[in-house]
PDB file of C-alpha atoms in Angstrom:
ATOM      1  CA  MET A   1      -7.300 -16.534   5.173  1.00 94.00           C
ATOM      2  CA  ASN A   2      -4.983 -19.368   4.119  1.00 96.00           C
ATOM      3  CA  TYR A   3      -2.633 -20.823   6.215  1.00 97.00           C
ATOM      4  CA  HIS A   4       1.143 -23.256   5.493  1.00 98.00           C
ATOM      5  CA  ILE A   5       3.973 -23.383   8.284  1.00 98.00           C
ATOM      6  CA  ILE A   6       7.465 -23.924   6.404  1.00 98.00           C
ATOM      7  CA  PRO A   7       9.948 -24.082  10.369  1.00 97.00           C
ATOM      8  CA  VAL A   8      12.964 -22.717   8.403  1.00 96.00           C
ATOM      9  CA  THR A   9      16.782 -22.252   9.876  1.00 92.00           C
ATOM     10  CA  ALA A  10      17.851 -23.491  13.012  1.00 90.00           C
ATOM     11  CA  PHE A  11      15.866 -21.579  15.266  1.00 91.00           C
ATOM     12  CA  ALA A  12      12.620 -23.510  13.306  1.00 95.00           C
ATOM     13  CA  GLN A  13      11.747 -20.105  12.705  1.00 96.00           C
ATOM     14  CA  ASN A  14       8.377 -20.355  11.063  1.00 98.00           C
ATOM     15  CA  CYS A  15       7.874 -19.180   8.216  1.00 98.00           C
ATOM     16  CA  SER A  16       4.177 -18.655   7.015  1.00 98.00           C
ATOM     17  CA  VAL A  17       2.751 -18.607   3.892  1.00 98.00           C
ATOM     18  CA  ILE A  18      -1.365 -16.962   3.581  1.00 98.00           C
ATOM     19  CA  TRP A  19      -3.399 -16.685   1.046  1.00 97.00           C
ATOM     20  CA  CYS A  20      -7.047 -16.101  -0.191  1.00 95.00           C
ATOM     21  CA  GLU A  21      -8.907 -18.382  -1.756  1.00 90.00           C
ATOM     22  CA  SER A  22     -11.181 -16.321  -3.637  1.00 92.00           C
ATOM     23  CA  THR A  23      -8.084 -15.200  -5.725  1.00 93.00           C
ATOM     24  CA  ARG A  24      -5.029 -17.926  -4.716  1.00 93.00           C
ATOM     25  CA  GLU A  25      -3.258 -14.719  -3.895  1.00 96.00           C
ATOM     26  CA  ALA A  26      -0.656 -15.492  -1.554  1.00 97.00           C
ATOM     27  CA  ALA A  27       1.886 -13.157   0.552  1.00 98.00           C
ATOM     28  CA  LEU A  28       4.756 -14.788   2.289  1.00 98.00           C
ATOM     29  CA  VAL A  29       5.923 -13.533   5.770  1.00 98.00           C
ATOM     30  CA  ASP A  30       9.214 -13.784   7.371  1.00 98.00           C
ATOM     31  CA  PRO A  31      11.103 -15.407   5.480  1.00 97.00           C
ATOM     32  CA  GLY A  32      13.982 -16.136   7.870  1.00 95.00           C
ATOM     33  CA  GLY A  33      16.395 -18.925   5.104  1.00 94.00           C
ATOM     34  CA  ASP A  34      15.906 -21.588   3.864  1.00 95.00           C
ATOM     35  CA  ALA A  35      15.220 -20.769   0.670  1.00 96.00           C
ATOM     36  CA  ASP A  36      15.049 -23.280  -1.842  1.00 97.00           C
ATOM     37  CA  LEU A  37      12.850 -25.017   0.420  1.00 97.00           C
ATOM     38  CA  ILE A  38       9.934 -22.662   0.843  1.00 98.00           C
ATOM     39  CA  LYS A  39      10.164 -22.136  -3.783  1.00 98.00           C
ATOM     40  CA  GLU A  40       9.895 -25.791  -3.839  1.00 97.00           C
ATOM     41  CA  THR A  41       7.037 -26.110  -0.897  1.00 96.00           C
ATOM     42  CA  LEU A  42       4.969 -23.017  -2.448  1.00 96.00           C
ATOM     43  CA  GLU A  43       5.777 -24.530  -5.590  1.00 96.00           C
ATOM     44  CA  GLN A  44       3.845 -27.889  -5.289  1.00 96.00           C
ATOM     45  CA  ARG A  45       1.420 -26.425  -3.162  1.00 94.00           C
ATOM     46  CA  GLN A  46       0.926 -23.718  -7.510  1.00 94.00           C
ATOM     47  CA  LEU A  47       1.063 -20.216  -5.085  1.00 95.00           C
ATOM     48  CA  LYS A  48       3.335 -17.207  -6.319  1.00 93.00           C
ATOM     49  CA  PRO A  49       3.499 -14.825  -3.826  1.00 97.00           C
ATOM     50  CA  SER A  50       2.657 -10.847  -4.535  1.00 98.00           C
ATOM     51  CA  GLN A  51       4.598  -9.451  -1.245  1.00 98.00           C
ATOM     52  CA  ILE A  52       7.162 -10.615   1.253  1.00 98.00           C
ATOM     53  CA  LEU A  53       5.936  -9.093   4.868  1.00 98.00           C
ATOM     54  CA  LEU A  54       8.409  -8.829   7.954  1.00 98.00           C
ATOM     55  CA  THR A  55       7.182  -8.982  11.457  1.00 98.00           C
ATOM     56  CA  HIS A  56      10.753  -7.310  12.227  1.00 98.00           C
ATOM     57  CA  GLY A  57      14.185  -7.345  11.628  1.00 97.00           C
ATOM     58  CA  HIS A  58      16.198  -9.857  12.901  1.00 96.00           C
ATOM     59  CA  LEU A  59      17.515 -12.797  11.372  1.00 95.00           C
ATOM     60  CA  ASP A  60      16.202 -15.733  11.541  1.00 94.00           C
ATOM     61  CA  HIS A  61      12.686 -13.816  10.187  1.00 96.00           C
ATOM     62  CA  VAL A  62      14.041 -12.167   7.011  1.00 97.00           C
ATOM     63  CA  GLY A  63      17.218 -14.089   6.341  1.00 95.00           C
ATOM     64  CA  ALA A  64      16.125 -14.718   2.827  1.00 96.00           C
ATOM     65  CA  ALA A  65      13.741 -11.791   2.237  1.00 97.00           C
ATOM     66  CA  VAL A  66      16.075 -10.060  -0.225  1.00 97.00           C
ATOM     67  CA  GLU A  67      16.691 -13.499  -2.362  1.00 97.00           C
ATOM     68  CA  LEU A  68      12.901 -14.511  -2.966  1.00 98.00           C
ATOM     69  CA  ALA A  69      11.809 -11.325  -3.079  1.00 98.00           C
ATOM     70  CA  ALA A  70      14.674 -10.739  -6.746  1.00 98.00           C
ATOM     71  CA  PHE A  71      13.510 -14.146  -7.597  1.00 98.00           C
ATOM     72  CA  TRP A  72       9.460 -13.559  -7.541  1.00 98.00           C
ATOM     73  CA  GLN A  73      10.096  -9.766  -8.470  1.00 98.00           C
ATOM     74  CA  ILE A  74       7.939  -9.009  -5.292  1.00 98.00           C
ATOM     75  CA  PRO A  75       8.424  -6.115  -2.845  1.00 98.00           C
ATOM     76  CA  ILE A  76       8.896  -6.852   0.709  1.00 98.00           C
ATOM     77  CA  VAL A  77       6.881  -4.909   3.050  1.00 98.00           C
ATOM     78  CA  GLY A  78       7.290  -4.098   6.857  1.00 98.00           C
ATOM     79  CA  PRO A  79       7.893  -4.027   9.106  1.00 98.00           C
ATOM     80  CA  GLN A  80       8.008  -0.516  11.257  1.00 98.00           C
ATOM     81  CA  LYS A  81      10.919   2.156  10.705  1.00 98.00           C
ATOM     82  CA  ARG A  82      12.242   1.867  14.213  1.00 98.00           C
ATOM     83  CA  ASP A  83      13.985  -1.378  13.250  1.00 98.00           C
ATOM     84  CA  ALA A  84      15.614  -0.219  10.548  1.00 98.00           C
ATOM     85  CA  PHE A  85      18.920  -0.768  12.229  1.00 97.00           C
ATOM     86  CA  TRP A  86      18.610  -4.324  12.807  1.00 97.00           C
ATOM     87  CA  LEU A  87      18.165  -4.752   8.900  1.00 98.00           C
ATOM     88  CA  GLU A  88      21.401  -2.707   8.509  1.00 97.00           C
ATOM     89  CA  ALA A  89      22.674  -4.846  11.099  1.00 96.00           C
ATOM     90  CA  LEU A  90      22.242  -7.992   9.301  1.00 96.00           C
ATOM     91  CA  PRO A  91      25.615  -8.727   8.354  1.00 95.00           C
ATOM     92  CA  THR A  92      26.829  -8.580  12.061  1.00 93.00           C
ATOM     93  CA  GLN A  93      23.536 -10.745  13.208  1.00 91.00           C
ATOM     94  CA  SER A  94      25.447 -13.214  10.774  1.00 90.00           C
ATOM     95  CA  ARG A  95      28.775 -13.282  12.329  1.00 88.00           C
ATOM     96  CA  MET A  96      26.992 -13.413  15.354  1.00 84.00           C
ATOM     97  CA  PHE A  97      25.162 -16.451  14.822  1.00 79.00           C
ATOM     98  CA  GLY A  98      27.620 -18.231  12.819  1.00 77.00           C
ATOM     99  CA  LEU A  99      25.363 -18.413   9.554  1.00 75.00           C
ATOM    100  CA  ASP A 100      26.306 -16.756   5.931  1.00 76.00           C
ATOM    101  CA  GLU A 101      26.514 -13.052   5.921  1.00 85.00           C
ATOM    102  CA  CYS A 102      23.091 -11.692   4.965  1.00 92.00           C
ATOM    103  CA  ALA A 103      23.252  -8.121   3.659  1.00 94.00           C
ATOM    104  CA  PRO A 104      21.907  -5.283   4.634  1.00 97.00           C
ATOM    105  CA  PHE A 105      18.507  -3.701   3.037  1.00 98.00           C
ATOM    106  CA  THR A 106      15.967  -1.640   3.072  1.00 98.00           C
ATOM    107  CA  PRO A 107      12.593  -2.677   2.434  1.00 98.00           C
ATOM    108  CA  ASP A 108      10.067  -1.041  -0.283  1.00 98.00           C
ATOM    109  CA  ARG A 109       7.455   0.016   1.677  1.00 98.00           C
ATOM    110  CA  TRP A 110       7.436   0.296   6.030  1.00 98.00           C
ATOM    111  CA  LEU A 111       4.166  -0.503   7.839  1.00 98.00           C
ATOM    112  CA  GLU A 112       2.734   2.102  10.632  1.00 98.00           C
ATOM    113  CA  GLU A 113       0.335   1.407  13.324  1.00 97.00           C
ATOM    114  CA  GLY A 114      -3.652   1.388  11.516  1.00 95.00           C
ATOM    115  CA  GLU A 115      -2.149   0.425   7.910  1.00 98.00           C
ATOM    116  CA  SER A 116      -3.084  -2.622   5.724  1.00 98.00           C
ATOM    117  CA  VAL A 117      -1.925  -4.914   3.493  1.00 98.00           C
ATOM    118  CA  GLN A 118      -4.292  -6.008   1.023  1.00 98.00           C
ATOM    119  CA  VAL A 119      -3.270 -10.314   0.046  1.00 98.00           C
ATOM    120  CA  GLY A 120      -6.842 -10.569  -2.819  1.00 96.00           C
ATOM    121  CA  LEU A 121      -9.512 -10.015  -1.352  1.00 97.00           C
ATOM    122  CA  THR A 122      -8.319  -9.969   2.498  1.00 96.00           C
ATOM    123  CA  THR A 123      -7.185  -7.063   4.656  1.00 98.00           C
ATOM    124  CA  LEU A 124      -4.669  -7.614   7.028  1.00 98.00           C
ATOM    125  CA  GLU A 125      -4.759  -5.022   9.867  1.00 98.00           C
ATOM    126  CA  VAL A 126      -0.822  -3.495  11.333  1.00 98.00           C
ATOM    127  CA  LEU A 127      -0.652  -3.636  14.732  1.00 98.00           C
ATOM    128  CA  HIS A 128       1.693  -2.202  16.338  1.00 98.00           C
ATOM    129  CA  CYS A 129       3.959  -4.542  19.100  1.00 98.00           C
ATOM    130  CA  PRO A 130       7.150  -3.216  20.344  1.00 98.00           C
ATOM    131  CA  GLY A 131       8.647  -5.299  23.124  1.00 98.00           C
ATOM    132  CA  HIS A 132      11.137  -8.098  21.028  1.00 98.00           C
ATOM    133  CA  SER A 133      12.013  -5.349  18.634  1.00 98.00           C
ATOM    134  CA  PRO A 134      11.356  -1.239  18.248  1.00 98.00           C
ATOM    135  CA  GLY A 135      10.090  -1.808  15.755  1.00 98.00           C
ATOM    136  CA  HIS A 136       7.828  -5.194  15.842  1.00 98.00           C
ATOM    137  CA  VAL A 137       4.430  -5.590  13.515  1.00 98.00           C
ATOM    138  CA  VAL A 138       1.398  -7.839  13.530  1.00 98.00           C
ATOM    139  CA  PHE A 139      -0.696  -8.947  10.785  1.00 98.00           C
ATOM    140  CA  PHE A 140      -4.398  -9.170  11.879  1.00 98.00           C
ATOM    141  CA  ASP A 141      -7.401 -10.935   9.850  1.00 98.00           C
ATOM    142  CA  TRP A 142     -10.197  -9.391  11.792  1.00 97.00           C
ATOM    143  CA  PRO A 143     -13.154 -11.575   9.678  1.00 96.00           C
ATOM    144  CA  GLY A 144     -10.625 -14.932   9.655  1.00 96.00           C
ATOM    145  CA  ARG A 145     -10.145 -14.229  13.390  1.00 98.00           C
ATOM    146  CA  LEU A 146      -6.570 -15.038  12.092  1.00 98.00           C
ATOM    147  CA  LEU A 147      -3.285 -12.826  13.981  1.00 98.00           C
ATOM    148  CA  ILE A 148       0.358 -13.047  12.410  1.00 98.00           C
ATOM    149  CA  SER A 149       2.317 -12.379  16.284  1.00 98.00           C
ATOM    150  CA  GLY A 150       5.852 -13.121  14.696  1.00 98.00           C
ATOM    151  CA  ASP A 151       8.026 -12.980  17.989  1.00 98.00           C
ATOM    152  CA  VAL A 152       5.856 -11.742  20.321  1.00 98.00           C
ATOM    153  CA  ILE A 153       3.526 -14.196  21.868  1.00 98.00           C
ATOM    154  CA  PHE A 154       4.108 -17.223  21.807  1.00 98.00           C
ATOM    155  CA  ASN A 155       2.460 -20.875  22.912  1.00 98.00           C
ATOM    156  CA  GLY A 156       2.799 -20.453  26.428  1.00 98.00           C
ATOM    157  CA  GLY A 157       5.697 -17.896  26.075  1.00 98.00           C
ATOM    158  CA  VAL A 158       6.256 -14.493  24.975  1.00 98.00           C
ATOM    159  CA  GLY A 159       9.417 -13.022  23.245  1.00 98.00           C
ATOM    160  CA  ARG A 160      12.554 -12.607  24.337  1.00 97.00           C
ATOM    161  CA  THR A 161      13.334  -8.272  25.075  1.00 97.00           C
ATOM    162  CA  ASP A 162      17.313  -9.139  26.396  1.00 95.00           C
ATOM    163  CA  PHE A 163      17.968  -7.565  22.528  1.00 92.00           C
ATOM    164  CA  PRO A 164      19.109  -4.456  22.022  1.00 93.00           C
ATOM    165  CA  GLN A 165      16.130  -2.153  22.237  1.00 96.00           C
ATOM    166  CA  GLY A 166      14.659  -4.821  23.371  1.00 97.00           C
ATOM    167  CA  ASP A 167      11.640  -4.374  26.516  1.00 98.00           C
ATOM    168  CA  HIS A 168      10.199  -6.387  28.561  1.00 98.00           C
ATOM    169  CA  GLN A 169       7.438  -4.348  29.900  1.00 98.00           C
ATOM    170  CA  GLN A 170       6.626  -2.585  27.158  1.00 98.00           C
ATOM    171  CA  LEU A 171       6.264  -5.665  25.242  1.00 98.00           C
ATOM    172  CA  ILE A 172       4.112  -6.752  27.631  1.00 98.00           C
ATOM    173  CA  ASP A 173       1.387  -3.870  27.696  1.00 98.00           C
ATOM    174  CA  ALA A 174       1.780  -4.835  23.840  1.00 98.00           C
ATOM    175  CA  ILE A 175       0.118  -8.163  24.004  1.00 98.00           C
ATOM    176  CA  ARG A 176      -2.227  -6.832  26.846  1.00 98.00           C
ATOM    177  CA  THR A 177      -3.480  -4.105  25.313  1.00 98.00           C
ATOM    178  CA  LYS A 178      -3.339  -4.338  21.554  1.00 98.00           C
ATOM    179  CA  LEU A 179      -3.728  -8.280  21.504  1.00 98.00           C
ATOM    180  CA  LEU A 180      -5.667  -9.762  23.653  1.00 98.00           C
ATOM    181  CA  PRO A 181      -8.670  -7.531  23.324  1.00 98.00           C
ATOM    182  CA  LEU A 182      -8.525  -8.521  19.941  1.00 98.00           C
ATOM    183  CA  GLY A 183     -10.792 -11.926  21.125  1.00 98.00           C
ATOM    184  CA  ASP A 184      -9.974 -14.788  22.872  1.00 98.00           C
ATOM    185  CA  ASP A 185     -11.294 -16.828  19.403  1.00 98.00           C
ATOM    186  CA  VAL A 186      -8.650 -15.307  17.236  1.00 98.00           C
ATOM    187  CA  THR A 187      -5.902 -17.872  16.374  1.00 98.00           C
ATOM    188  CA  PHE A 188      -2.143 -17.180  16.271  1.00 98.00           C
ATOM    189  CA  LEU A 189       0.606 -17.988  14.343  1.00 98.00           C
ATOM    190  CA  PRO A 190       4.105 -17.218  16.365  1.00 98.00           C
ATOM    191  CA  GLY A 191       7.332 -16.467  15.041  1.00 98.00           C
ATOM    192  CA  HIS A 192       8.719 -20.323  16.922  1.00 98.00           C
ATOM    193  CA  GLY A 193       6.513 -22.970  18.404  1.00 98.00           C
ATOM    194  CA  PRO A 194       2.674 -24.782  17.434  1.00 98.00           C
ATOM    195  CA  ILE A 195      -0.370 -22.152  16.661  1.00 98.00           C
ATOM    196  CA  SER A 196      -2.347 -21.138  19.843  1.00 98.00           C
ATOM    197  CA  THR A 197      -5.166 -18.907  20.680  1.00 98.00           C
ATOM    198  CA  LEU A 198      -5.740 -15.530  22.214  1.00 98.00           C
ATOM    199  CA  GLY A 199      -8.144 -16.622  25.056  1.00 98.00           C
ATOM    200  CA  HIS A 200      -5.849 -19.824  25.856  1.00 98.00           C
ATOM    201  CA  GLU A 201      -2.836 -17.392  26.413  1.00 98.00           C
ATOM    202  CA  ARG A 202      -5.089 -15.767  28.318  1.00 98.00           C
ATOM    203  CA  ILE A 203      -5.730 -18.212  30.818  1.00 98.00           C
ATOM    204  CA  SER A 204      -2.753 -19.807  30.288  1.00 98.00           C
ATOM    205  CA  ASN A 205      -0.337 -17.682  29.745  1.00 98.00           C
ATOM    206  CA  PRO A 206       2.680 -17.718  33.030  1.00 98.00           C
ATOM    207  CA  PHE A 207       3.660 -14.076  31.515  1.00 97.00           C
ATOM    208  CA  LEU A 208       0.280 -12.958  32.079  1.00 97.00           C
ATOM    209  CA  GLN A 209      -0.815 -13.816  35.092  1.00 93.00           C
TER     210      GLN A 209
END
């Protein structure tokens, strides 16, 4: 699986475009805003996404999803349905952060633990990793050893849990029982900041010691 990270919004959120080398089929993960920049980047790379994947319902990860889904006429997939209240509260989130209002929406498909999504010839396994938000999911390419972790784990950090229905212990448990066992060689694309590997975080991340 190939990937390219597009930092968007004032929150420097990592919107990722991923694509299958064999088929050139692409997916867009967490388009939090700056729709024109995302369109321009994909046009430059001659990629057209077949779907939009969402890890969770926070504004900085979903802000441009509806606009881009309409532009490309593609479905929005994810997160897990316990994040429905975040998507319903998008206008409130917009006002809270002083951003243009984002209308509430419902994805075309909710995701559950153990399901998968297909991008070209690549199958991404879905893992439910609550804590940062109750319906947070991550996407894992087993053969490619690539994890899209959203705001669960970062290079040197973990996701905030002081939002409604956040739970720090739940987050740490998800990292320890679901992510770290995937293997030290796994590279992950976080929702913010630089990429890292699970092995590096296992031995150096202060929240996991």
